[in-house]
Tab-separated table of C-alpha atoms in Angstrom:
chain	number	residue	atom	x	y	z
U	1	MET	CA	0.000	0.000	0.000
U	2	ASN	CA	1.816	3.090	-1.288
U	3	THR	CA	-1.095	5.464	-0.922
U	4	ALA	CA	-1.854	7.280	2.300
U	5	ILE	CA	-4.981	9.104	1.141
U	6	GLU	CA	-7.153	8.449	-1.863
U	7	THR	CA	-10.449	10.063	-2.765
U	8	ARG	CA	-12.551	8.943	-5.705
U	9	SER	CA	-15.230	11.259	-7.134
U	10	LEU	CA	-15.795	12.740	-3.715
U	11	SER	CA	-18.741	15.136	-3.619
U	12	VAL	CA	-20.212	17.004	-0.685
U	13	THR	CA	-23.362	19.106	-0.855
U	14	PHE	CA	-24.613	21.305	1.970
U	15	ALA	CA	-28.172	22.464	2.415
U	16	THR	CA	-28.320	26.167	3.209
U	17	SER	CA	-31.186	28.605	3.747
U	18	SER	CA	-30.777	29.806	0.154
U	19	GLY	CA	-30.585	26.357	-1.441
U	20	HIS	CA	-27.832	23.827	-1.919
U	21	VAL	CA	-24.124	24.530	-1.992
U	22	THR	CA	-21.798	21.926	-3.456
U	23	ALA	CA	-18.547	22.184	-1.522
U	24	LEU	CA	-16.738	19.359	-3.328
U	25	HIS	CA	-17.290	18.243	-6.944
U	26	ASP	CA	-15.979	14.806	-7.876
U	27	LEU	CA	-12.741	15.430	-6.015
U	28	ASN	CA	-9.946	12.993	-6.843
U	29	ILE	CA	-6.700	13.184	-4.917
U	30	VAL	CA	-3.977	10.658	-4.284
U	31	VAL	CA	-1.465	11.333	-1.527
U	32	PRO	CA	1.563	9.021	-1.795
U	33	LYS	CA	2.837	7.526	1.427
U	34	GLY	CA	5.823	9.257	3.013
U	35	THR	CA	5.324	12.611	1.299
U	36	VAL	CA	4.521	16.115	2.498
U	37	PHE	CA	1.409	17.061	0.569
U	38	GLY	CA	0.321	20.701	0.399
U	39	PHE	CA	-3.400	21.174	-0.098
U	40	LEU	CA	-3.960	24.725	-1.266
U	41	GLY	CA	-6.869	26.857	-2.275
U	42	PRO	CA	-8.551	30.198	-1.670
U	43	ASN	CA	-11.029	30.577	1.217
U	44	GLY	CA	-14.118	28.416	0.714
U	45	ALA	CA	-12.398	26.226	-1.871
U	46	GLY	CA	-13.217	23.013	-0.012
U	47	LYS	CA	-9.944	22.318	1.835
U	48	SER	CA	-11.438	22.022	5.325
U	49	THR	CA	-14.459	20.120	3.965
U	50	THR	CA	-12.099	17.552	2.399
U	51	MET	CA	-10.262	17.199	5.708
U	52	HIS	CA	-13.554	16.871	7.583
U	53	VAL	CA	-14.655	14.051	5.278
U	54	LEU	CA	-11.289	12.300	5.731
U	55	LEU	CA	-11.700	12.515	9.515
U	56	GLY	CA	-15.315	11.360	9.526
U	57	PHE	CA	-16.840	14.627	10.822
U	58	ILE	CA	-19.098	14.787	7.794
U	59	ALA	CA	-20.182	12.140	5.328
U	60	ALA	CA	-19.669	12.513	1.612
U	61	THR	CA	-22.826	12.940	-0.464
U	62	SER	CA	-21.220	10.617	-3.045
U	63	GLY	CA	-17.850	9.074	-3.869
U	64	GLU	CA	-15.417	7.492	-1.481
U	65	ALA	CA	-12.385	8.351	0.610
U	66	MET	CA	-9.763	5.943	1.887
U	67	ILE	CA	-6.889	6.248	4.336
U	68	PHE	CA	-4.240	3.536	4.000
U	69	GLY	CA	-6.833	1.549	2.071
U	70	LYS	CA	-9.462	1.772	4.803
U	71	ASP	CA	-12.792	3.527	4.329
U	72	VAL	CA	-12.758	6.771	6.351
U	73	ARG	CA	-16.169	5.902	7.795
U	74	GLU	CA	-14.536	3.088	9.771
U	75	THR	CA	-13.199	4.105	13.183
U	76	ILE	CA	-10.075	1.970	12.673
U	77	ALA	CA	-9.009	4.284	9.821
U	78	ARG	CA	-8.312	6.990	12.432
U	79	GLN	CA	-5.977	4.812	14.518
U	80	SER	CA	-2.930	5.972	12.561
U	81	ILE	CA	-3.936	9.621	12.027
U	82	GLY	CA	-2.890	12.725	13.907
U	83	TYR	CA	-4.986	15.837	13.367
U	84	LEU	CA	-4.298	19.485	14.093
U	85	PRO	CA	-7.484	21.549	13.672
U	86	GLU	CA	-7.565	25.021	12.166
U	87	ARG	CA	-8.323	26.597	15.551
U	88	PRO	CA	-6.379	25.301	18.543
U	89	ASP	CA	-9.292	24.735	20.909
U	90	THR	CA	-8.700	22.672	24.043
U	91	TYR	CA	-10.261	22.063	27.454
U	92	PRO	CA	-9.348	25.179	29.494
U	93	PHE	CA	-9.558	23.275	32.796
U	94	LEU	CA	-6.870	20.731	31.834
U	95	THR	CA	-3.123	21.228	31.989
U	96	GLY	CA	-1.049	20.676	28.873
U	97	ARG	CA	0.293	17.404	30.287
U	98	GLU	CA	-3.200	16.147	31.157
U	99	LEU	CA	-4.446	16.897	27.650
U	100	LEU	CA	-1.682	14.768	26.150
U	101	HIS	CA	-2.333	11.967	28.673
U	102	ILE	CA	-6.019	11.887	27.818
U	103	SER	CA	-5.271	11.969	24.080
U	104	GLY	CA	-2.976	8.971	24.577
U	105	ARG	CA	-5.667	7.124	26.509
U	106	LEU	CA	-8.110	7.688	23.663
U	107	PHE	CA	-5.663	5.763	21.455
U	108	GLU	CA	-5.518	3.044	24.160
U	109	LEU	CA	-1.745	3.454	24.488
U	110	LYS	CA	0.048	1.881	27.447
U	111	LYS	CA	0.652	4.175	30.425
U	112	HIS	CA	4.455	4.160	30.205
U	113	ILE	CA	4.313	4.938	26.475
U	114	ILE	CA	1.964	7.851	27.147
U	115	ARG	CA	4.329	9.159	29.831
U	116	GLU	CA	7.415	8.913	27.603
U	117	ARG	CA	5.740	10.420	24.538
U	118	THR	CA	4.154	13.216	26.566
U	119	GLN	CA	7.527	14.233	27.905
U	120	SER	CA	9.314	14.081	24.559
U	121	LEU	CA	6.515	15.903	22.712
U	122	LEU	CA	6.362	18.648	25.328
U	123	GLU	CA	10.097	19.135	24.808
U	124	LYS	CA	9.718	19.028	21.040
U	125	VAL	CA	7.087	21.805	20.995
U	126	GLY	CA	8.838	23.805	23.718
U	127	LEU	CA	6.133	23.534	26.377
U	128	THR	CA	7.962	21.666	29.155
U	129	ALA	CA	7.942	24.668	31.484
U	130	ALA	CA	4.216	25.281	30.957
U	131	ALA	CA	3.214	21.587	30.980
U	132	ASP	CA	1.524	21.686	34.383
U	133	ARG	CA	-0.303	24.943	33.840
U	134	ARG	CA	-3.950	24.972	32.793
U	135	THR	CA	-4.387	25.598	29.073
U	136	ALA	CA	-6.685	28.542	29.908
U	137	THR	CA	-3.483	30.472	30.663
U	138	TYR	CA	-1.777	29.582	27.330
U	139	SER	CA	-1.275	32.037	24.488
U	140	ARG	CA	-2.623	31.234	21.007
U	141	GLY	CA	0.835	30.120	19.867
U	142	MET	CA	1.248	27.828	22.895
U	143	LEU	CA	-2.165	26.296	22.254
U	144	GLN	CA	-1.243	25.697	18.624
U	145	ARG	CA	1.936	23.895	19.707
U	146	LEU	CA	0.071	21.870	22.341
U	147	CYS	CA	-2.524	20.810	19.783
U	148	LEU	CA	0.270	19.751	17.460
U	149	ALA	CA	1.763	17.678	20.284
U	150	GLN	CA	-1.596	15.964	20.908
U	151	ALA	CA	-1.827	15.236	17.167
U	152	LEU	CA	1.475	13.337	17.422
U	153	ILE	CA	0.814	11.406	20.650
U	154	ASN	CA	-0.013	8.177	18.802
U	155	ASP	CA	3.116	8.422	16.588
U	156	PRO	CA	0.803	8.623	13.557
U	157	GLU	CA	1.648	7.440	10.062
U	158	LEU	CA	-0.431	10.270	8.608
U	159	VAL	CA	-0.612	13.770	10.034
U	160	ILE	CA	-3.376	16.077	8.852
U	161	LEU	CA	-2.635	19.714	9.596
U	162	ASP	CA	-5.242	22.396	8.931
U	163	GLU	CA	-3.431	25.754	8.693
U	164	PRO	CA	-0.647	24.667	11.075
U	165	THR	CA	1.164	28.009	11.098
U	166	GLY	CA	-1.889	30.246	11.453
U	167	GLY	CA	-1.518	32.648	14.391
U	168	LEU	CA	2.127	31.780	15.010
U	169	ASP	CA	5.053	34.201	15.171
U	170	PRO	CA	8.098	33.610	12.910
U	171	PHE	CA	9.782	31.451	15.598
U	172	GLY	CA	6.679	29.333	16.013
U	173	ARG	CA	6.399	28.942	12.224
U	174	MET	CA	10.020	27.829	12.050
U	175	ASP	CA	9.399	25.240	14.805
U	176	ILE	CA	6.398	23.842	12.950
U	177	ARG	CA	8.409	23.689	9.726
U	178	LYS	CA	11.112	21.749	11.560
U	179	ILE	CA	8.546	19.310	12.960
U	180	ILE	CA	7.131	18.764	9.464
U	181	HIS	CA	10.654	18.059	8.149
U	182	ASP	CA	11.298	15.650	11.048
U	183	LEU	CA	8.062	13.840	10.245
U	184	ARG	CA	9.068	13.487	6.604
U	185	ASP	CA	12.497	12.218	7.614
U	186	ALA	CA	10.792	9.635	9.819
U	187	GLY	CA	8.827	8.420	6.773
U	188	LYS	CA	5.481	9.849	7.861
U	189	THR	CA	2.929	11.331	5.503
U	190	VAL	CA	1.937	14.939	6.109
U	191	PHE	CA	-1.190	16.366	4.512
U	192	PHE	CA	-1.590	20.034	5.217
U	193	SER	CA	-3.434	23.098	4.102
U	194	SER	CA	-2.026	26.580	4.356
U	195	HIS	CA	-2.406	30.075	3.009
U	196	GLU	CA	1.293	30.673	3.610
U	197	LEU	CA	2.505	29.732	0.142
U	198	SER	CA	6.134	30.342	1.004
U	199	GLU	CA	5.770	27.742	3.801
U	200	VAL	CA	4.259	25.273	1.363
U	201	GLU	CA	7.011	25.872	-1.183
U	202	LEU	CA	9.620	25.136	1.468
U	203	ALA	CA	7.986	22.072	2.967
U	204	CYS	CA	6.056	20.168	0.299
U	205	ASP	CA	6.913	17.347	-2.104
U	206	HIS	CA	3.481	17.296	-3.717
U	207	ILE	CA	0.908	20.042	-4.169
U	208	ALA	CA	-2.752	20.081	-5.092
U	209	ILE	CA	-4.689	23.307	-5.664
U	210	VAL	CA	-8.441	23.286	-5.191
U	211	ALA	CA	-10.946	25.942	-6.178
U	212	GLU	CA	-14.740	25.765	-5.894
U	213	GLY	CA	-14.511	22.129	-4.866
U	214	HIS	CA	-12.453	21.019	-7.917
U	215	VAL	CA	-8.803	20.022	-8.075
U	216	ILE	CA	-7.464	22.501	-10.658
U	217	ALA	CA	-3.766	21.598	-10.469
U	218	SER	CA	-1.822	18.782	-8.890
U	219	GLY	CA	1.622	17.252	-9.062
U	220	PRO	CA	5.139	17.072	-7.596
U	221	ALA	CA	6.205	20.445	-6.204
U	222	ASP	CA	9.366	20.650	-8.320
U	223	THR	CA	7.627	20.086	-11.659
U	224	LEU	CA	4.190	21.603	-11.091
U	225	VAL	CA	5.293	25.231	-10.991
U	226	PRO	CA	6.869	26.523	-14.274
U	227	GLU	CA	10.420	27.787	-13.880
U	228	GLU	CA	9.504	31.387	-14.702
U	229	GLU	CA	6.945	31.507	-11.874
U	230	ASN	CA	7.019	30.986	-8.141
U	231	LEU	CA	4.265	29.112	-6.303
U	232	GLU	CA	2.431	32.279	-5.318
U	233	ARG	CA	2.214	33.578	-8.899
U	234	TYR	CA	1.310	30.151	-10.230
U	235	PHE	CA	-1.401	29.772	-7.569
U	236	MET	CA	-2.911	33.195	-8.348
U	237	ARG	CA	-2.876	32.479	-12.081
U	238	VAL	CA	-4.499	29.029	-12.009
U	239	VAL	CA	-7.151	30.086	-9.492
U	240	ARG	CA	-7.995	33.197	-11.552
U	241	GLU	CA	-8.128	31.177	-14.787
U	242	HIS	CA	-10.415	28.636	-13.184
U	243	SER	CA	-12.650	31.329	-11.763
U	244	ASP	CA	-12.865	33.120	-15.172
U	245	ALA	CA	-13.641	29.844	-16.908
U	246	SER	CA	-16.410	28.904	-14.492
U	247	ARG	CA	-17.893	32.421	-14.735
U	248	ALA	CA	-17.885	32.142	-18.506
U	249	LYS	CA	-19.583	28.758	-18.254
U	250	GLN	CA	-22.350	30.238	-16.100
U	251	GLN	CA	-22.882	33.236	-18.431
U	252	PRO	CA	-22.210	31.896	-21.947
U	253	PHE	CA	-23.708	34.936	-23.751
K	1	MET	CA	-13.735	0.601	27.758
K	2	LYS	CA	-10.510	2.641	28.220
K	3	ARG	CA	-11.852	5.301	25.872
K	4	ILE	CA	-15.158	5.522	27.748
K	5	ILE	CA	-13.274	5.918	31.028
K	6	ALA	CA	-11.016	8.606	29.493
K	7	ILE	CA	-14.075	10.634	28.422
K	8	ALA	CA	-15.688	10.154	31.852
K	9	TYR	CA	-12.437	11.270	33.504
K	10	VAL	CA	-12.563	14.565	31.573
K	11	VAL	CA	-16.133	15.109	32.826
K	12	TRP	CA	-14.914	14.546	36.407
K	13	LEU	CA	-11.951	16.913	36.080
K	14	ASN	CA	-14.143	19.605	34.575
K	15	LEU	CA	-16.680	19.449	37.399
K	16	LEU	CA	-14.161	19.162	40.200
K	17	ARG	CA	-12.245	22.179	38.931
K	18	LYS	CA	-15.305	24.321	38.288
K	19	LYS	CA	-16.286	23.867	41.955
K	20	ASP	CA	-20.053	23.797	41.199
K	21	LEU	CA	-20.383	20.636	43.261
K	22	TYR	CA	-18.822	22.108	46.400
K	23	VAL	CA	-21.113	25.118	46.209
K	24	LEU	CA	-24.151	22.882	45.900
K	25	PHE	CA	-23.040	20.700	48.794
K	26	ILE	CA	-22.500	23.720	51.056
K	27	LEU	CA	-25.886	25.084	49.950
K	28	LEU	CA	-27.609	21.809	50.850
K	29	ALA	CA	-25.896	21.654	54.238
K	30	ALA	CA	-26.748	25.293	54.969
K	31	LEU	CA	-30.368	24.801	53.920
K	32	LEU	CA	-30.768	21.668	56.009
K	33	VAL	CA	-29.178	23.152	59.109
K	34	THR	CA	-31.189	26.382	58.739
K	35	LEU	CA	-34.485	24.506	58.332
K	36	VAL	CA	-33.768	22.405	61.402
K	37	SER	CA	-32.550	25.272	63.591
K	38	LEU	CA	-35.243	27.755	62.587
K	39	ASN	CA	-37.880	25.190	63.517
K	40	ILE	CA	-40.352	26.737	61.044
K	41	PHE	CA	-43.128	24.172	61.538
K	42	GLY	CA	-42.444	23.605	65.199
K	43	LEU	CA	-41.135	20.156	64.322
K	44	GLY	CA	-37.414	20.920	64.258
K	45	HIS	CA	-36.594	18.328	66.866
K	46	ALA	CA	-38.658	15.538	65.317
K	47	THR	CA	-36.118	13.451	63.404
K	48	GLY	CA	-38.788	12.182	60.989
K	49	TYR	CA	-39.209	15.758	59.788
K	50	VAL	CA	-35.444	16.141	59.336
K	51	LYS	CA	-35.264	12.860	57.401
K	52	ASP	CA	-38.171	13.951	55.199
K	53	ILE	CA	-36.731	17.386	54.436
K	54	GLY	CA	-33.187	16.017	54.009
K	55	LEU	CA	-34.248	13.358	51.507
K	56	LEU	CA	-36.534	15.763	49.639
K	57	LEU	CA	-33.666	18.231	49.260
K	58	THR	CA	-31.373	15.397	48.167
K	59	TRP	CA	-33.849	14.427	45.433
K	60	ILE	CA	-34.279	18.022	44.282
K	61	PHE	CA	-30.532	18.752	44.258
K	62	GLY	CA	-29.710	15.445	42.541
K	63	TRP	CA	-32.340	16.145	39.877
K	64	ILE	CA	-31.028	19.676	39.201
K	65	LEU	CA	-27.410	18.482	39.173
K	66	SER	CA	-28.002	15.581	36.813
K	67	ILE	CA	-29.774	17.744	34.230
K	68	SER	CA	-27.507	20.777	34.434
K	69	ILE	CA	-24.360	18.660	34.212
K	70	THR	CA	-25.396	16.188	31.514
K	71	ALA	CA	-27.280	18.505	29.171
K	72	ARG	CA	-24.237	20.696	28.610
K	73	GLN	CA	-21.706	17.921	27.906
K	74	LEU	CA	-22.141	17.429	24.151
K	75	PRO	CA	-23.210	21.004	23.241
K	76	THR	CA	-20.137	22.405	25.038
K	77	GLU	CA	-17.820	20.050	23.125
K	78	GLU	CA	-19.344	21.446	19.939
K	79	SER	CA	-19.355	25.131	20.882
K	80	ARG	CA	-15.795	24.873	22.240
K	81	ARG	CA	-14.878	22.952	19.048
K	82	THR	CA	-13.045	20.300	21.081
K	83	ILE	CA	-15.316	17.797	19.333
K	84	PHE	CA	-13.005	17.945	16.270
K	85	PRO	CA	-9.777	16.621	17.813
K	86	LEU	CA	-11.902	14.191	19.833
K	87	LEU	CA	-13.661	12.624	16.852
K	88	ALA	CA	-10.406	12.624	14.859
K	89	LYS	CA	-9.269	9.880	17.239
K	90	PRO	CA	-10.429	6.261	16.989
K	91	LEU	CA	-13.372	6.999	19.250
K	92	THR	CA	-16.828	5.942	18.118
K	93	ARG	CA	-19.757	8.236	18.733
K	94	GLY	CA	-21.302	5.492	20.850
K	95	GLN	CA	-18.212	5.513	23.080
K	96	LEU	CA	-18.395	9.298	23.336
K	97	ILE	CA	-22.050	9.154	24.425
K	98	MET	CA	-21.350	6.333	26.857
K	99	GLY	CA	-18.338	8.199	28.308
K	100	LYS	CA	-20.377	11.352	28.809
K	101	TRP	CA	-23.162	9.385	30.502
K	102	VAL	CA	-20.784	7.432	32.758
K	103	GLY	CA	-18.959	10.644	33.713
K	104	SER	CA	-22.091	12.688	34.434
K	105	TRP	CA	-23.931	9.886	36.220
K	106	SER	CA	-20.957	8.930	38.390
K	107	VAL	CA	-20.400	12.563	39.441
K	108	VAL	CA	-24.085	13.033	40.255
K	109	SER	CA	-24.298	9.715	42.105
K	110	THR	CA	-21.210	10.529	44.165
K	111	ALA	CA	-22.643	13.937	45.065
K	112	THR	CA	-25.952	12.281	45.954
K	113	ALA	CA	-24.153	9.745	48.158
K	114	ALA	CA	-22.542	12.688	49.961
K	115	PHE	CA	-25.995	14.275	50.410
K	116	TYR	CA	-27.312	11.001	51.879
K	117	ALA	CA	-24.326	10.827	54.228
K	118	LEU	CA	-24.950	14.399	55.333
K	119	THR	CA	-28.627	13.717	56.026
K	120	TYR	CA	-27.663	10.556	57.921
K	121	LEU	CA	-25.121	12.439	60.054
K	122	ILE	CA	-27.589	15.198	60.914
K	123	VAL	CA	-30.354	12.708	61.817
K	124	VAL	CA	-28.013	10.555	63.912
K	125	GLY	CA	-26.510	13.700	65.462
K	126	MET	CA	-29.989	14.679	66.613
K	127	GLY	CA	-30.420	11.302	68.272
K	128	GLY	CA	-32.582	9.896	65.461
K	129	HIS	CA	-32.346	6.544	63.706
K	130	LEU	CA	-31.934	5.547	60.053
K	131	THR	CA	-31.791	1.872	59.049
K	132	ALA	CA	-28.675	1.484	56.919
K	133	PRO	CA	-29.912	-1.305	54.533
K	134	VAL	CA	-33.067	0.690	53.715
K	135	LEU	CA	-30.989	3.812	53.193
K	136	VAL	CA	-28.661	1.879	50.866
K	137	GLN	CA	-31.661	0.543	48.901
K	138	GLY	CA	-33.020	4.082	48.727
K	139	PHE	CA	-29.706	5.396	47.456
K	140	VAL	CA	-29.281	2.648	44.830
K	141	LEU	CA	-32.759	3.273	43.439
K	142	HIS	CA	-32.225	7.030	43.599
K	143	ALA	CA	-28.937	6.690	41.668
K	144	THR	CA	-30.790	4.579	39.075
K	145	ALA	CA	-33.414	7.329	38.698
K	146	LEU	CA	-30.610	9.857	38.218
K	147	GLY	CA	-29.137	7.591	35.541
K	148	VAL	CA	-32.458	7.770	33.695
K	149	VAL	CA	-32.526	11.580	33.990
K	150	CYS	CA	-28.898	11.826	32.757
K	151	ALA	CA	-29.681	9.599	29.764
K	152	MET	CA	-32.783	11.686	28.997
K	153	ALA	CA	-30.736	14.921	29.076
K	154	LEU	CA	-28.134	13.318	26.813
K	155	VAL	CA	-30.802	12.349	24.259
K	156	PHE	CA	-32.020	15.946	23.958
K	157	SER	CA	-28.500	17.404	23.935
K	158	THR	CA	-27.519	15.372	20.868
K	159	ARG	CA	-29.622	17.643	18.675
K	160	MET	CA	-30.256	20.748	20.807
K	161	ASN	CA	-28.204	23.405	22.545
K	162	SER	CA	-27.688	22.991	26.276
K	163	ASP	CA	-30.423	25.475	27.320
K	164	ALA	CA	-33.078	23.785	25.199
K	165	ALA	CA	-31.966	20.318	26.305
K	166	CYS	CA	-32.034	21.404	29.986
K	167	THR	CA	-35.525	22.917	29.719
K	168	LEU	CA	-36.976	19.937	27.911
K	169	THR	CA	-35.456	17.462	30.363
K	170	TYR	CA	-36.704	19.494	33.359
K	171	VAL	CA	-40.230	19.595	31.921
K	172	LEU	CA	-40.356	15.948	30.869
K	173	SER	CA	-38.717	14.448	33.950
K	174	GLY	CA	-40.589	16.818	36.289
K	175	ALA	CA	-43.904	15.929	34.621
K	176	SER	CA	-43.038	12.236	34.833
K	177	PHE	CA	-42.265	12.537	38.525
K	178	LEU	CA	-45.316	14.567	39.471
K	179	VAL	CA	-48.015	13.571	36.984
K	180	VAL	CA	-47.419	9.923	36.042
K	181	PRO	CA	-48.363	8.453	39.479
K	182	ARG	CA	-51.659	10.385	39.309
K	183	ILE	CA	-52.630	9.298	35.793
K	184	PRO	CA	-54.741	6.282	36.912
K	185	GLN	CA	-56.897	8.639	39.033
K	186	LEU	CA	-57.221	11.076	36.134
K	187	MET	CA	-58.103	8.239	33.746
K	188	ALA	CA	-60.984	7.215	35.974
K	189	LYS	CA	-62.589	10.617	35.322
K	190	GLU	CA	-61.897	10.678	31.565
K	191	THR	CA	-63.509	8.786	28.682
K	192	GLY	CA	-62.740	8.391	24.974
K	193	LEU	CA	-59.766	10.223	23.487
K	194	GLY	CA	-58.714	11.868	26.755
K	195	SER	CA	-58.473	8.494	28.442
K	196	ASP	CA	-56.518	7.036	25.479
K	197	LEU	CA	-54.049	9.935	25.575
K	198	LEU	CA	-53.534	9.491	29.296
K	199	LEU	CA	-52.939	5.778	28.754
K	200	ILE	CA	-50.290	6.544	26.120
K	201	LEU	CA	-48.604	9.015	28.497
K	202	TYR	CA	-48.748	6.469	31.315
K	203	ASN	CA	-46.969	3.880	29.196
K	204	PHE	CA	-44.580	6.289	27.447
K	205	LEU	CA	-43.227	8.402	30.314
K	206	PRO	CA	-40.757	6.995	32.845
K	207	HIS	CA	-42.195	5.896	36.205
K	208	PHE	CA	-39.881	7.626	38.648
K	209	GLU	CA	-42.111	6.553	41.526
K	210	ALA	CA	-40.624	3.070	41.079
K	211	PHE	CA	-37.324	4.447	42.400
K	212	ASP	CA	-38.616	6.596	45.245
K	213	ILE	CA	-38.742	4.844	48.621
K	214	ARG	CA	-38.405	7.957	50.789
K	215	ARG	CA	-41.580	7.155	52.748
K	216	ARG	CA	-40.195	3.720	53.596
K	217	ILE	CA	-36.958	5.335	54.864
K	218	VAL	CA	-38.635	8.172	56.804
K	219	HIS	CA	-41.237	5.982	58.534
K	220	ASP	CA	-38.847	3.070	58.977
K	221	TYR	CA	-41.083	0.518	57.202
K	222	GLY	CA	-38.126	-1.831	56.743
K	223	ARG	CA	-36.379	-3.110	53.642
K	224	MET	CA	-38.070	-3.288	50.259
K	225	PRO	CA	-38.705	-6.951	49.223
K	226	SER	CA	-35.694	-8.162	47.190
K	227	GLY	CA	-37.793	-9.196	44.171
K	228	LEU	CA	-39.446	-5.800	43.952
K	229	PHE	CA	-36.121	-4.050	44.425
K	230	ALA	CA	-34.533	-6.115	41.616
K	231	LEU	CA	-37.526	-5.421	39.351
K	232	SER	CA	-37.246	-1.655	39.936
K	233	LEU	CA	-33.533	-1.840	39.218
K	234	LEU	CA	-34.112	-3.827	36.034
K	235	TYR	CA	-36.749	-1.337	34.917
K	236	GLY	CA	-34.235	1.488	35.429
K	237	ILE	CA	-31.495	-0.320	33.509
K	238	VAL	CA	-33.837	-1.007	30.586
K	239	LEU	CA	-34.892	2.664	30.552
K	240	ILE	CA	-31.287	3.898	30.622
K	241	ALA	CA	-30.216	1.461	27.880
K	242	SER	CA	-33.159	2.493	25.670
K	243	LEU	CA	-32.461	6.207	26.125
K	244	LEU	CA	-28.744	5.773	25.417
K	245	LEU	CA	-29.631	3.806	22.279
K	246	ILE	CA	-31.851	6.688	21.122
K	247	ALA	CA	-29.026	9.160	21.880
K	248	TRP	CA	-26.592	7.075	19.812
K	249	ILE	CA	-29.027	6.832	16.871
K	250	ALA	CA	-29.522	10.617	16.962
K	251	TYR	CA	-25.791	11.323	17.198
K	252	ARG	CA	-24.105	8.713	15.021
K	253	LYS	CA	-24.803	10.466	11.696
K	254	LYS	CA	-24.559	14.044	12.971
K	255	HIS	CA	-22.362	16.217	10.761
K	256	PHE	CA	-19.857	18.583	12.267
K	257	SER	CA	-19.194	21.290	9.726
K	258	ARG	CA	-20.664	24.439	8.289
K	259	GLY	CA	-24.307	24.139	7.210
K	260	SER	CA	-26.375	20.998	7.332
K	261	MET	CA	-25.827	18.095	5.032
K	262	LEU	CA	-28.145	16.634	2.467
């Protein structure tokens, strides 16, 4: 099994007060195992919806999604996933250490493993000194790092990061970048979305760009972007071209 | 099972650190001591009166606690958005519901046990008498009733916000407690559709009177027959299991994202 994530004709439609909104249209992505995969798109493109389907928060209207060959609707598919949500929300009454302990218990890890991993992850994200403080006293950056630590407590094969550097200062962003590199070096698969295109350019092996629920460009990072462009310019161009084309389709005359 | 216990543990930590329970316990003690010392009905020194008031307050406080604690469990996970990292783990929605119920019910039952102990100490301190086996039976059945109330609150909170779930559980469980035992009398006065509706209500709503043996404790009537006690317990377990099943059915396909799904 060389594929970490695979979606086939994945479609998601939401019912809203003004009708139906299709968030994903026949989305096909393949994330090879052991790669850092950047999932890009403008706001409302369907990035978070795709992640939510992969994590079982919402069900696809049609199509299928697999993680390491297992249907995402099966609980077992989440055994080898670590997830960092877009907003680092935690239980304010727990300490950082307790949050990691409880996360480990939810993966049914052995107590000594939880203890060891908690300690090493707290060191890795630079929260050892604040480990026994309640998370209510943490800054946004500290919460982001704690949530990243809880996403890694089960030593996951696949890490899904939704805007991992959002709200972080340059030092925090550098730490996250280092963690992503370490994960790649350890042979893990990282699937992440970000608006920080320079971050993506530095970290990713593969890139997919989504707009209006469609994959509009996808491929290895070093061949996808033409030499005369950087990722930011390429991104702006393909998104604009897609948007012009879909507008023209809607108003043919 | 480990996952259910982990969820229940979070419920415990939350409640212990928010200190709501301590406040309620102090309030109960203050109320009980004040009622006894003020001697409002001129019966302050009659231990039967103290037992009656103590157990009544224990039932009222247990009822309020069980609803206010349980009904906010799932809605708070959603509003705080901690539901996302939680469900991203290999935790089934059934385990989440079970963990929330175990956590809420065990907290409420422990608090109720403390209320019973307090009532016992005050009664004994006043030179009164409470038969321990009857008190234990009373507590076990009371805890079962609280389990039903917790499960009911959990059912409503799967699809409602905590305020709506609280209100609905208060109304439904309060009506069940006060009205259901009187339905046979009301039915005797009704005919036709009214009688049929009352019959449906009588069969549909939980019979909390099956768990209430306060009169037996206060008047020292002795232990409840074992068969009857086991039957009441079984009835409670069936009710709890049915309500938790409904909660799971309502929650298992719930979508957590913007908008509602087709």
